[in-house]
């Protein structure tokens, strides 16, 4: 419980103290967008790494060398709020995450998210979903990676289970031509969700799969690319279960 309280206090202080920093980043973006993006990325990564240190989480990372130095679409399984911290703290280049629209209700947090090219998805409005995909494609074409969890929400089921992927997310890659990088995570729910509101020290495993280029797939696989990527991640989390 102490760890949870410490993290809440830190997040509140971070959002208050960095309010003027967001203004500086906004001004900097007008003259040097790339510098602003990198500075914003490093500031938030520092905060995320500190939060992870407070949790006491121990991370085993496999295959990080598989991530190409180019804008990609990260696709991952999703069981914990900490999935975002664990993966974003490792991004080497500006990366926007797709988040539920309800996150816009938190002013300081949503301001940082916009600064980091995050996209807000209204799951109840298909037209807004299409706009989000088009915006994500535009980001990729401009050098910004995108990360999305195609299960659509956190999976509260058994550790090695996955919810069906929503294929719409994969259009970001098929329409932009970027690589898909599967991100498979084991045991992340054990940090927090499995015993709310306590945060416990635990060991998680993250594996970055080899990049998948849609244009290099055969027609049938490309037509069912969501199922293909889902199987890659499912096979990986089952393989890595013994490492936890």
Short mmCIF file of C-alpha atoms in Angstrom, two decimals:
data_model
loop_
_atom_site.label_atom_id
_atom_site.label_comp_id
_atom_site.label_asym_id
_atom_site.label_seq_id
_atom_site.Cartn_x
_atom_site.Cartn_y
_atom_site.Cartn_z
CA UNK A 1 0.00 0.00 0.00
CA UNK A 2 2.93 2.34 0.73
CA UNK A 3 4.21 1.96 -2.83
CA UNK A 4 0.78 2.86 -4.21
CA UNK A 5 0.63 6.02 -2.08
CA UNK A 6 4.17 7.02 -3.07
CA UNK A 7 3.33 6.64 -6.77
CA UNK A 8 0.14 8.69 -6.47
CA UNK A 9 2.03 11.48 -4.68
CA UNK A 10 4.80 11.40 -7.28
CA UNK A 11 2.36 11.57 -10.23
CA UNK A 12 0.47 14.50 -8.72
CA UNK A 13 3.71 16.40 -8.00
CA UNK A 14 5.07 15.62 -11.47
CA UNK A 15 1.96 17.00 -13.19
CA UNK A 16 2.03 20.16 -11.05
CA UNK A 17 5.78 20.83 -11.28
CA UNK A 18 6.00 20.15 -15.01
CA UNK A 19 3.10 22.44 -15.98
CA UNK A 20 5.52 25.22 -17.03
CA UNK A 21 7.71 22.60 -18.75
CA UNK A 22 4.80 21.69 -21.01
CA UNK A 23 4.56 25.36 -21.99
CA UNK A 24 8.28 25.44 -22.80
CA UNK A 25 7.92 22.26 -24.90
CA UNK A 26 4.99 23.83 -26.74
CA UNK A 27 7.04 26.93 -27.56
CA UNK A 28 10.06 24.84 -28.53
CA UNK A 29 7.91 22.76 -30.85
CA UNK A 30 7.18 25.83 -32.95
CA UNK A 31 10.85 26.31 -33.82
CA UNK A 32 12.22 22.77 -33.49
CA UNK A 33 9.59 20.00 -33.45
CA UNK A 34 12.12 17.16 -33.34
CA UNK A 35 13.97 18.65 -30.36
CA UNK A 36 10.69 19.19 -28.54
CA UNK A 37 9.58 15.61 -29.24
CA UNK A 38 12.83 14.10 -27.96
CA UNK A 39 12.90 16.30 -24.85
CA UNK A 40 9.28 15.44 -24.03
CA UNK A 41 10.01 11.76 -24.56
CA UNK A 42 13.02 11.76 -22.22
CA UNK A 43 11.20 13.72 -19.48
CA UNK A 44 8.29 11.29 -19.38
CA UNK A 45 10.59 8.29 -19.65
CA UNK A 46 12.49 9.55 -16.61
CA UNK A 47 9.21 9.76 -14.68
CA UNK A 48 8.10 6.30 -15.79
CA UNK A 49 11.45 4.73 -14.88
CA UNK A 50 11.26 6.29 -11.42
CA UNK A 51 7.73 4.94 -10.92
CA UNK A 52 8.88 1.48 -11.97
CA UNK A 53 11.74 1.73 -9.49
CA UNK A 54 9.24 2.52 -6.74
CA UNK A 55 7.22 -0.58 -7.68
CA UNK A 56 10.32 -2.74 -7.35
CA UNK A 57 9.55 -4.50 -10.62
CA UNK A 58 12.34 -6.60 -12.16
CA UNK A 59 12.24 -6.80 -15.93
CA UNK A 60 13.69 -9.35 -18.32
CA UNK A 61 13.76 -7.96 -21.86
CA UNK A 62 14.23 -10.22 -24.89
CA UNK A 63 14.71 -9.25 -28.53
CA UNK A 64 14.93 -5.48 -28.14
CA UNK A 65 17.47 -5.52 -30.96
CA UNK A 66 14.60 -6.58 -33.25
CA UNK A 67 13.11 -3.07 -33.15
CA UNK A 68 14.26 -1.30 -36.34
CA UNK A 69 15.43 2.30 -36.27
CA UNK A 70 12.36 3.54 -38.12
CA UNK A 71 8.74 4.34 -37.29
CA UNK A 72 6.87 1.12 -36.51
CA UNK A 73 3.54 -0.11 -35.18
CA UNK A 74 4.00 -1.77 -31.79
CA UNK A 75 1.27 -4.35 -31.10
CA UNK A 76 1.05 -5.84 -27.61
CA UNK A 77 -1.10 -7.86 -25.25
CA UNK A 78 -2.59 -5.82 -22.43
CA UNK A 79 -3.17 -6.88 -18.82
CA UNK A 80 -2.02 -3.94 -16.71
CA UNK A 81 -1.84 -0.16 -16.55
CA UNK A 82 1.88 -0.72 -16.07
CA UNK A 83 2.16 -2.17 -19.60
CA UNK A 84 2.38 1.43 -20.82
CA UNK A 85 5.12 2.42 -18.39
CA UNK A 86 7.12 -0.76 -19.04
CA UNK A 87 7.11 -0.32 -22.82
CA UNK A 88 7.16 3.46 -23.18
CA UNK A 89 10.19 3.79 -20.93
CA UNK A 90 12.10 1.72 -23.53
CA UNK A 91 11.10 3.60 -26.71
CA UNK A 92 14.12 4.95 -28.57
CA UNK A 93 12.17 7.35 -30.76
CA UNK A 94 8.96 9.44 -30.41
CA UNK A 95 6.02 7.07 -30.01
CA UNK A 96 2.34 7.81 -29.65
CA UNK A 97 0.11 5.43 -27.72
CA UNK A 98 -3.56 4.88 -28.49
CA UNK A 99 -5.62 5.48 -25.36
CA UNK A 100 -9.32 5.45 -24.55
CA UNK A 101 -11.06 8.80 -24.96
CA UNK A 102 -11.92 8.94 -21.26
CA UNK A 103 -8.27 9.83 -20.56
CA UNK A 104 -8.92 13.29 -21.98
CA UNK A 105 -10.78 14.15 -18.76
CA UNK A 106 -7.49 14.51 -16.86
CA UNK A 107 -6.07 17.91 -17.92
CA UNK A 108 -2.41 17.66 -16.89
CA UNK A 109 -2.09 14.04 -17.96
CA UNK A 110 -3.87 14.49 -21.30
CA UNK A 111 -1.67 17.53 -22.07
CA UNK A 112 1.45 15.41 -21.72
CA UNK A 113 -0.17 12.66 -23.77
CA UNK A 114 -0.90 15.04 -26.64
CA UNK A 115 2.64 16.38 -26.42
CA UNK A 116 3.79 12.76 -26.89
CA UNK A 117 1.52 12.23 -29.97
CA UNK A 118 -0.92 9.97 -28.14
CA UNK A 119 -4.28 9.41 -29.80
CA UNK A 120 -7.63 9.18 -28.03
CA UNK A 121 -10.02 6.51 -29.27
CA UNK A 122 -13.79 6.72 -28.84
CA UNK A 123 -14.69 3.03 -28.99
CA UNK A 124 -18.40 3.86 -29.32
CA UNK A 125 -18.00 5.97 -32.49
CA UNK A 126 -16.75 4.13 -35.61
CA UNK A 127 -16.24 7.42 -37.50
CA UNK A 128 -13.96 8.72 -34.77
CA UNK A 129 -12.12 5.40 -34.82
CA UNK A 130 -11.45 5.84 -38.54
CA UNK A 131 -10.18 9.38 -37.96
CA UNK A 132 -7.83 8.05 -35.30
CA UNK A 133 -6.43 5.43 -37.68
CA UNK A 134 -5.89 8.05 -40.39
CA UNK A 135 -4.11 10.30 -37.89
CA UNK A 136 -1.93 7.39 -36.77
CA UNK A 137 -1.00 6.64 -40.40
CA UNK A 138 -0.03 10.28 -40.84
CA UNK A 139 2.13 10.14 -37.70
CA UNK A 140 3.96 7.06 -38.96
CA UNK A 141 4.63 8.70 -42.32
CA UNK A 142 6.13 11.61 -40.40
CA UNK A 143 8.52 9.44 -38.39
CA UNK A 144 6.50 8.75 -35.23
CA UNK A 145 5.92 5.19 -34.05
CA UNK A 146 2.53 4.11 -32.75
CA UNK A 147 1.73 1.60 -30.02
CA UNK A 148 -1.68 0.01 -29.64
CA UNK A 149 -3.19 -2.85 -27.67
CA UNK A 150 -5.68 -4.42 -30.12
CA UNK A 151 -7.55 -6.35 -27.43
CA UNK A 152 -9.33 -3.02 -26.93
CA UNK A 153 -9.11 -3.04 -23.14
CA UNK A 154 -7.13 -4.63 -20.32
CA UNK A 155 -7.66 -8.37 -20.25
CA UNK A 156 -8.82 -9.42 -16.75
CA UNK A 157 -8.75 -13.13 -17.60
CA UNK A 158 -6.19 -15.83 -16.87
CA UNK A 159 -2.50 -14.96 -17.21
CA UNK A 160 -1.90 -16.62 -20.58
CA UNK A 161 -5.27 -15.75 -22.11
CA UNK A 162 -5.88 -13.03 -24.67
CA UNK A 163 -8.96 -11.21 -25.91
CA UNK A 164 -9.58 -11.29 -29.69
CA UNK A 165 -7.64 -8.66 -31.60
CA UNK A 166 -9.52 -5.88 -33.38
CA UNK A 167 -8.21 -5.85 -36.95
CA UNK A 168 -8.77 -2.13 -37.49
CA UNK A 169 -5.58 -1.29 -35.58
CA UNK A 170 -3.48 -3.25 -38.06
CA UNK A 171 -4.56 -0.92 -40.88
CA UNK A 172 -2.05 1.57 -39.49
CA UNK A 173 0.68 -0.75 -40.76
CA UNK A 174 -0.98 -2.06 -43.94
CA UNK A 175 -1.80 1.47 -45.13
CA UNK A 176 1.48 3.14 -44.13
CA UNK A 177 3.78 0.25 -45.05
CA UNK A 178 5.54 0.31 -41.68
CA UNK A 179 6.72 -2.75 -39.81
CA UNK A 180 4.65 -4.35 -37.07
CA UNK A 181 6.67 -5.18 -33.94
CA UNK A 182 4.91 -7.70 -31.67
CA UNK A 183 5.38 -6.94 -27.96
CA UNK A 184 4.64 -9.90 -25.67
CA UNK A 185 4.37 -9.29 -21.91
CA UNK A 186 4.17 -11.82 -19.09
CA UNK A 187 3.11 -11.29 -15.46
CA UNK A 188 2.44 -7.53 -15.63
CA UNK A 189 -0.93 -7.83 -13.85
CA UNK A 190 0.93 -9.18 -10.83
CA UNK A 191 2.36 -5.69 -10.24
CA UNK A 192 -1.02 -4.18 -9.36
CA UNK A 193 -4.25 -5.54 -10.87
CA UNK A 194 -4.13 -9.00 -9.26
CA UNK A 195 -4.20 -7.54 -5.73
CA UNK A 196 -5.65 -4.02 -5.82
CA UNK A 197 -4.77 -1.57 -4.34
CA UNK A 198 -1.41 -3.05 -3.35
CA UNK A 199 1.65 -2.81 -5.57
CA UNK A 200 4.05 -5.69 -5.20
CA UNK A 201 7.58 -6.41 -6.34
CA UNK A 202 7.44 -8.87 -9.18
CA UNK A 203 9.28 -10.16 -12.22
CA UNK A 204 7.93 -9.43 -15.71
CA UNK A 205 9.12 -10.59 -19.10
CA UNK A 206 8.91 -8.45 -22.23
CA UNK A 207 9.82 -9.84 -25.64
CA UNK A 208 10.04 -7.82 -28.84
CA UNK A 209 9.39 -10.05 -31.84
CA UNK A 210 10.98 -9.76 -35.24
CA UNK A 211 9.42 -7.00 -37.36
CA UNK A 212 6.57 -8.07 -39.63
CA UNK A 213 6.31 -6.16 -42.91
CA UNK A 214 2.75 -6.55 -44.28
CA UNK A 215 3.87 -6.21 -47.91
CA UNK A 216 6.13 -9.23 -47.48
CA UNK A 217 3.31 -11.53 -46.35
CA UNK A 218 1.35 -13.77 -48.68
CA UNK A 219 -2.16 -12.62 -49.59
CA UNK A 220 -4.01 -14.93 -47.22
CA UNK A 221 -1.83 -14.05 -44.23
CA UNK A 222 -2.11 -10.34 -45.00
CA UNK A 223 -5.90 -10.69 -45.21
CA UNK A 224 -5.92 -12.16 -41.69
CA UNK A 225 -2.99 -10.19 -40.35
CA UNK A 226 -4.69 -9.55 -36.99
CA UNK A 227 -4.99 -13.27 -36.32
CA UNK A 228 -1.40 -13.78 -37.48
CA UNK A 229 0.04 -11.19 -35.07
CA UNK A 230 -2.23 -12.37 -32.27
CA UNK A 231 -0.87 -15.92 -32.67
CA UNK A 232 2.73 -14.65 -32.63
CA UNK A 233 2.11 -12.90 -29.32
CA UNK A 234 0.10 -15.77 -27.84
CA UNK A 235 2.82 -18.29 -28.73
CA UNK A 236 5.45 -16.02 -27.19
CA UNK A 237 3.71 -15.45 -23.86
CA UNK A 238 3.17 -19.19 -23.54
CA UNK A 239 6.87 -19.78 -24.32
CA UNK A 240 8.00 -17.20 -21.77
CA UNK A 241 5.67 -18.33 -18.96
CA UNK A 242 8.44 -20.54 -17.56
CA UNK A 243 10.76 -17.51 -17.23
CA UNK A 244 8.55 -15.67 -14.75
#
